[in-house]
Amino acid sequence: MRIDSLPPVDEHATLIAAGPQDVWPHLLHVVEETFGGSGMGAYARLVRAADPVASGPRPLAEGSTFPGFHVVTAHPAQELTLRGSRRFSTYALIFRRRATP
């Protein structure tokens, strides 16, 4: 299933008083720490996630995986797209940088 065919469920925006180059490494770290903990691997295997373990390049880049997700796009300071699937669902998280007026 393509990401653009998934129905949007929720959207959040956060204003960050820092430049995109400063935020990018922190985003990668927080995403991996949040979803890559030891308990997440066990959960990912339990629900038969397509990506149950961490693999690929670090810091996160296209092709990297961690429990429950794989990185589809990683355009530094612009967009990070994660996709995952398990027995009964397919999902994506998309982090985008938008310029403020």
Tab-separated table of C-alpha atoms in Angstrom:
chain	number	residue	atom	x	y	z
A	1	MET	CA	0.000	0.000	0.000
A	2	ARG	CA	1.348	3.413	-0.940
A	3	ILE	CA	1.619	6.080	1.747
A	4	ASP	CA	-0.402	8.602	-0.260
A	5	SER	CA	-3.317	6.150	-0.299
A	6	LEU	CA	-3.497	5.970	3.506
A	7	PRO	CA	-6.305	8.041	5.019
A	8	PRO	CA	-5.079	10.942	7.163
A	9	VAL	CA	-5.948	10.352	10.787
A	10	ASP	CA	-4.295	13.145	12.709
A	11	GLU	CA	-2.032	16.114	12.184
A	12	HIS	CA	-0.052	18.148	14.698
A	13	ALA	CA	2.144	21.207	14.336
A	14	THR	CA	4.783	22.521	16.707
A	15	LEU	CA	6.613	25.816	16.408
A	16	ILE	CA	10.316	25.369	17.146
A	17	ALA	CA	12.558	28.379	17.641
A	18	ALA	CA	15.600	26.835	15.952
A	19	GLY	CA	16.916	26.386	12.462
A	20	PRO	CA	16.092	23.229	10.483
A	21	GLN	CA	19.719	22.073	10.501
A	22	ASP	CA	19.736	22.316	14.298
A	23	VAL	CA	16.474	20.393	14.717
A	24	TRP	CA	17.149	17.503	12.308
A	25	PRO	CA	19.618	15.462	14.422
A	26	HIS	CA	17.366	15.814	17.466
A	27	LEU	CA	14.331	14.630	15.489
A	28	LEU	CA	16.214	11.505	14.374
A	29	HIS	CA	17.357	10.803	17.920
A	30	VAL	CA	13.930	11.283	19.517
A	31	VAL	CA	12.144	9.182	16.901
A	32	GLU	CA	14.542	6.276	17.277
A	33	GLU	CA	14.620	6.463	21.077
A	34	THR	CA	10.823	6.648	21.269
A	35	PHE	CA	10.113	3.701	18.991
A	36	GLY	CA	13.342	1.721	19.228
A	37	GLY	CA	13.407	0.659	22.878
A	38	SER	CA	13.857	-2.976	23.891
A	39	GLY	CA	10.178	-3.413	24.693
A	40	MET	CA	9.232	-2.203	21.230
A	41	GLY	CA	11.118	-5.078	19.587
A	42	ALA	CA	9.147	-7.623	21.602
A	43	TYR	CA	5.895	-5.837	20.798
A	44	ALA	CA	6.771	-5.615	17.085
A	45	ARG	CA	7.384	-9.372	16.974
A	46	LEU	CA	4.178	-10.073	18.902
A	47	VAL	CA	2.015	-8.148	16.415
A	48	ARG	CA	4.032	-9.480	13.466
A	49	ALA	CA	5.307	-6.094	12.354
A	50	ALA	CA	7.011	-6.106	8.970
A	51	ASP	CA	10.101	-4.523	10.578
A	52	PRO	CA	10.642	-6.115	14.008
A	53	VAL	CA	14.302	-5.145	14.539
A	54	ALA	CA	16.678	-2.240	14.039
A	55	SER	CA	18.906	-2.398	10.986
A	56	GLY	CA	20.472	-0.234	8.324
A	57	PRO	CA	22.376	3.020	8.466
A	58	ARG	CA	22.625	5.246	11.509
A	59	PRO	CA	21.786	8.065	11.958
A	60	LEU	CA	18.458	7.165	10.382
A	61	ALA	CA	18.435	7.317	6.578
A	62	GLU	CA	16.382	5.805	3.779
A	63	GLY	CA	16.358	2.057	4.316
A	64	SER	CA	16.944	2.177	8.078
A	65	THR	CA	14.553	0.169	10.220
A	66	PHE	CA	13.622	0.045	13.882
A	67	PRO	CA	10.836	-1.953	15.560
A	68	GLY	CA	7.575	-1.280	13.761
A	69	PHE	CA	8.906	1.121	11.113
A	70	HIS	CA	11.220	1.615	8.196
A	71	VAL	CA	12.458	4.933	6.841
A	72	VAL	CA	10.941	5.684	3.438
A	73	THR	CA	12.367	9.178	3.000
A	74	ALA	CA	14.953	11.129	4.944
A	75	HIS	CA	15.554	14.525	3.396
A	76	PRO	CA	17.697	16.309	5.996
A	77	ALA	CA	16.003	19.330	7.558
A	78	GLN	CA	12.973	18.853	5.275
A	79	GLU	CA	11.060	15.583	5.701
A	80	LEU	CA	11.264	12.241	7.479
A	81	THR	CA	8.734	9.591	6.433
A	82	LEU	CA	8.317	6.371	8.394
A	83	ARG	CA	6.119	3.492	7.275
A	84	GLY	CA	5.064	0.409	9.149
A	85	SER	CA	2.701	-2.489	8.902
A	86	ARG	CA	1.551	-5.398	10.982
A	87	ARG	CA	-1.156	-8.025	10.790
A	88	PHE	CA	-4.144	-5.703	10.644
A	89	SER	CA	-2.843	-2.256	9.760
A	90	THR	CA	-0.564	-0.141	7.649
A	91	TYR	CA	0.549	3.228	8.974
A	92	ALA	CA	2.908	6.124	8.366
A	93	LEU	CA	4.379	9.002	10.334
A	94	ILE	CA	5.502	12.007	8.320
A	95	PHE	CA	7.576	14.783	9.876
A	96	ARG	CA	7.781	17.895	7.677
A	97	ARG	CA	9.450	21.216	8.093
A	98	ARG	CA	7.345	24.135	7.007
A	99	ALA	CA	8.591	27.675	6.855
A	100	THR	CA	6.787	30.096	9.129
A	101	PRO	CA	5.619	33.457	7.777
